[in-house]
């Protein structure tokens, strides 16, 4: 996720600093949505680092759900930034629903584990 943060930052920076006639707007359709992906990658990376830093034993499967969601949720925005019809396509609706479900399961599971540990 941290590498995705860096890659998206460089991509956005170069897209703004060095616009290339005929390429900009052709591949990267929605700059603001790429910013959303960047912010989402940052937040997901911070959550993963925070869960590791608290040193509470967490279920491995819950951690995998959080990590998978940490990559696929921002991935929704990445794909949407390059495809203006993203939100209309059934395959991406299924991908988004699965991504959100896996992420939610992981975060709820981790949250319940932390709460149980605290009590």
Tab-separated table of C-alpha atoms in Angstrom:
chain	number	residue	atom	x	y	z
A	1	UNK	CA	0.000	0.000	0.000
A	2	UNK	CA	2.857	2.343	0.771
A	3	UNK	CA	4.323	1.695	-2.681
A	4	UNK	CA	0.904	2.395	-4.206
A	5	UNK	CA	0.838	5.715	-2.310
A	6	UNK	CA	4.224	6.643	-3.737
A	7	UNK	CA	3.362	5.482	-7.263
A	8	UNK	CA	0.091	7.399	-7.324
A	9	UNK	CA	1.786	10.505	-5.935
A	10	UNK	CA	4.406	10.416	-8.684
A	11	UNK	CA	1.796	9.710	-11.349
A	12	UNK	CA	-0.347	12.639	-10.237
A	13	UNK	CA	2.642	14.938	-9.929
A	14	UNK	CA	3.928	14.149	-13.411
A	15	UNK	CA	0.417	14.392	-14.868
A	16	UNK	CA	0.180	17.953	-13.544
A	17	UNK	CA	3.788	19.093	-14.072
A	18	UNK	CA	4.435	17.537	-17.453
A	19	UNK	CA	1.185	17.276	-19.393
A	20	UNK	CA	1.674	15.355	-22.626
A	21	UNK	CA	-0.544	16.388	-25.509
A	22	UNK	CA	-2.655	13.458	-26.700
A	23	UNK	CA	-1.960	11.305	-23.634
A	24	UNK	CA	-3.356	13.324	-20.745
A	25	UNK	CA	-7.082	12.865	-20.645
A	26	UNK	CA	-6.805	9.748	-22.804
A	27	UNK	CA	-5.554	7.342	-20.123
A	28	UNK	CA	-6.140	9.241	-16.878
A	29	UNK	CA	-9.735	10.370	-17.253
A	30	UNK	CA	-10.540	11.582	-13.737
A	31	UNK	CA	-7.696	13.177	-11.797
A	32	UNK	CA	-9.862	13.794	-8.704
A	33	UNK	CA	-10.750	10.123	-8.454
A	34	UNK	CA	-7.055	9.230	-8.542
A	35	UNK	CA	-6.593	11.610	-5.602
A	36	UNK	CA	-9.337	9.671	-3.797
A	37	UNK	CA	-7.417	6.447	-4.469
A	38	UNK	CA	-4.218	8.013	-3.165
A	39	UNK	CA	-5.893	9.144	0.080
A	40	UNK	CA	-7.571	5.755	0.500
A	41	UNK	CA	-4.223	3.958	0.061
A	42	UNK	CA	-2.703	6.259	2.708
A	43	UNK	CA	-5.512	5.563	5.171
A	44	UNK	CA	-5.454	1.809	4.603
A	45	UNK	CA	-1.670	1.695	5.020
A	46	UNK	CA	-1.956	3.660	8.267
A	47	UNK	CA	-4.638	1.305	9.581
A	48	UNK	CA	-2.476	-1.718	8.811
A	49	UNK	CA	0.538	-0.136	10.476
A	50	UNK	CA	-1.542	0.853	13.504
A	51	UNK	CA	-2.958	-2.663	13.876
A	52	UNK	CA	0.585	-4.026	13.791
A	53	UNK	CA	1.871	-1.372	16.207
A	54	UNK	CA	-0.626	-2.135	18.972
A	55	UNK	CA	0.970	-5.596	19.364
A	56	UNK	CA	-2.349	-7.274	20.161
A	57	UNK	CA	-2.567	-10.804	18.725
A	58	UNK	CA	-5.068	-10.529	15.880
A	59	UNK	CA	-6.613	-13.381	13.903
A	60	UNK	CA	-4.584	-14.000	10.746
A	61	UNK	CA	-7.688	-14.242	8.553
A	62	UNK	CA	-8.966	-10.902	9.881
A	63	UNK	CA	-5.610	-9.322	9.031
A	64	UNK	CA	-5.749	-10.804	5.538
A	65	UNK	CA	-9.226	-9.334	5.060
A	66	UNK	CA	-7.954	-5.899	6.100
A	67	UNK	CA	-4.942	-6.161	3.771
A	68	UNK	CA	-7.010	-7.404	0.833
A	69	UNK	CA	-9.468	-4.581	1.429
A	70	UNK	CA	-6.575	-2.169	1.820
A	71	UNK	CA	-5.556	-2.938	-1.746
A	72	UNK	CA	-8.914	-3.528	-3.417
A	73	UNK	CA	-10.889	-0.603	-1.952
A	74	UNK	CA	-8.479	2.040	-3.265
A	75	UNK	CA	-8.275	-0.102	-6.405
A	76	UNK	CA	-11.915	0.810	-7.038
A	77	UNK	CA	-10.877	4.452	-7.336
A	78	UNK	CA	-7.819	3.650	-9.437
A	79	UNK	CA	-9.903	1.774	-11.980
A	80	UNK	CA	-12.568	4.497	-11.952
A	81	UNK	CA	-9.911	7.166	-12.607
A	82	UNK	CA	-9.034	5.451	-15.882
A	83	UNK	CA	-12.559	4.357	-16.897
A	84	UNK	CA	-15.289	7.012	-16.898
A	85	UNK	CA	-17.998	4.345	-17.236
A	86	UNK	CA	-16.685	2.338	-14.289
A	87	UNK	CA	-19.747	2.828	-12.087
A	88	UNK	CA	-22.103	1.542	-14.816
A	89	UNK	CA	-20.404	-1.819	-15.440
A	90	UNK	CA	-21.779	-4.873	-13.569
A	91	UNK	CA	-18.358	-6.518	-13.204
A	92	UNK	CA	-17.033	-3.497	-11.309
A	93	UNK	CA	-20.174	-3.336	-9.174
A	94	UNK	CA	-19.527	-6.935	-8.091
A	95	UNK	CA	-15.814	-6.177	-7.520
A	96	UNK	CA	-16.720	-3.133	-5.416
A	97	UNK	CA	-19.319	-5.022	-3.361
A	98	UNK	CA	-16.902	-7.906	-2.678
A	99	UNK	CA	-14.118	-5.496	-1.798
A	100	UNK	CA	-16.289	-3.558	0.653
A	101	UNK	CA	-17.653	-6.773	2.184
A	102	UNK	CA	-14.180	-8.282	2.728
A	103	UNK	CA	-12.887	-4.997	4.132
A	104	UNK	CA	-15.849	-4.619	6.475
A	105	UNK	CA	-15.488	-8.186	7.741
A	106	UNK	CA	-11.787	-7.603	8.413
A	107	UNK	CA	-12.212	-4.283	10.199
A	108	UNK	CA	-15.170	-5.477	12.308
A	109	UNK	CA	-13.277	-8.660	13.233
A	110	UNK	CA	-10.168	-6.688	14.199
A	111	UNK	CA	-12.291	-4.175	16.113
A	112	UNK	CA	-14.071	-6.912	18.070
A	113	UNK	CA	-10.719	-8.575	18.827
A	114	UNK	CA	-9.250	-5.307	20.118
A	115	UNK	CA	-12.367	-4.614	22.185
A	116	UNK	CA	-12.278	-8.122	23.678
A	117	UNK	CA	-8.592	-7.694	24.502
A	118	UNK	CA	-9.312	-4.344	26.205
A	119	UNK	CA	-12.088	-5.792	28.338
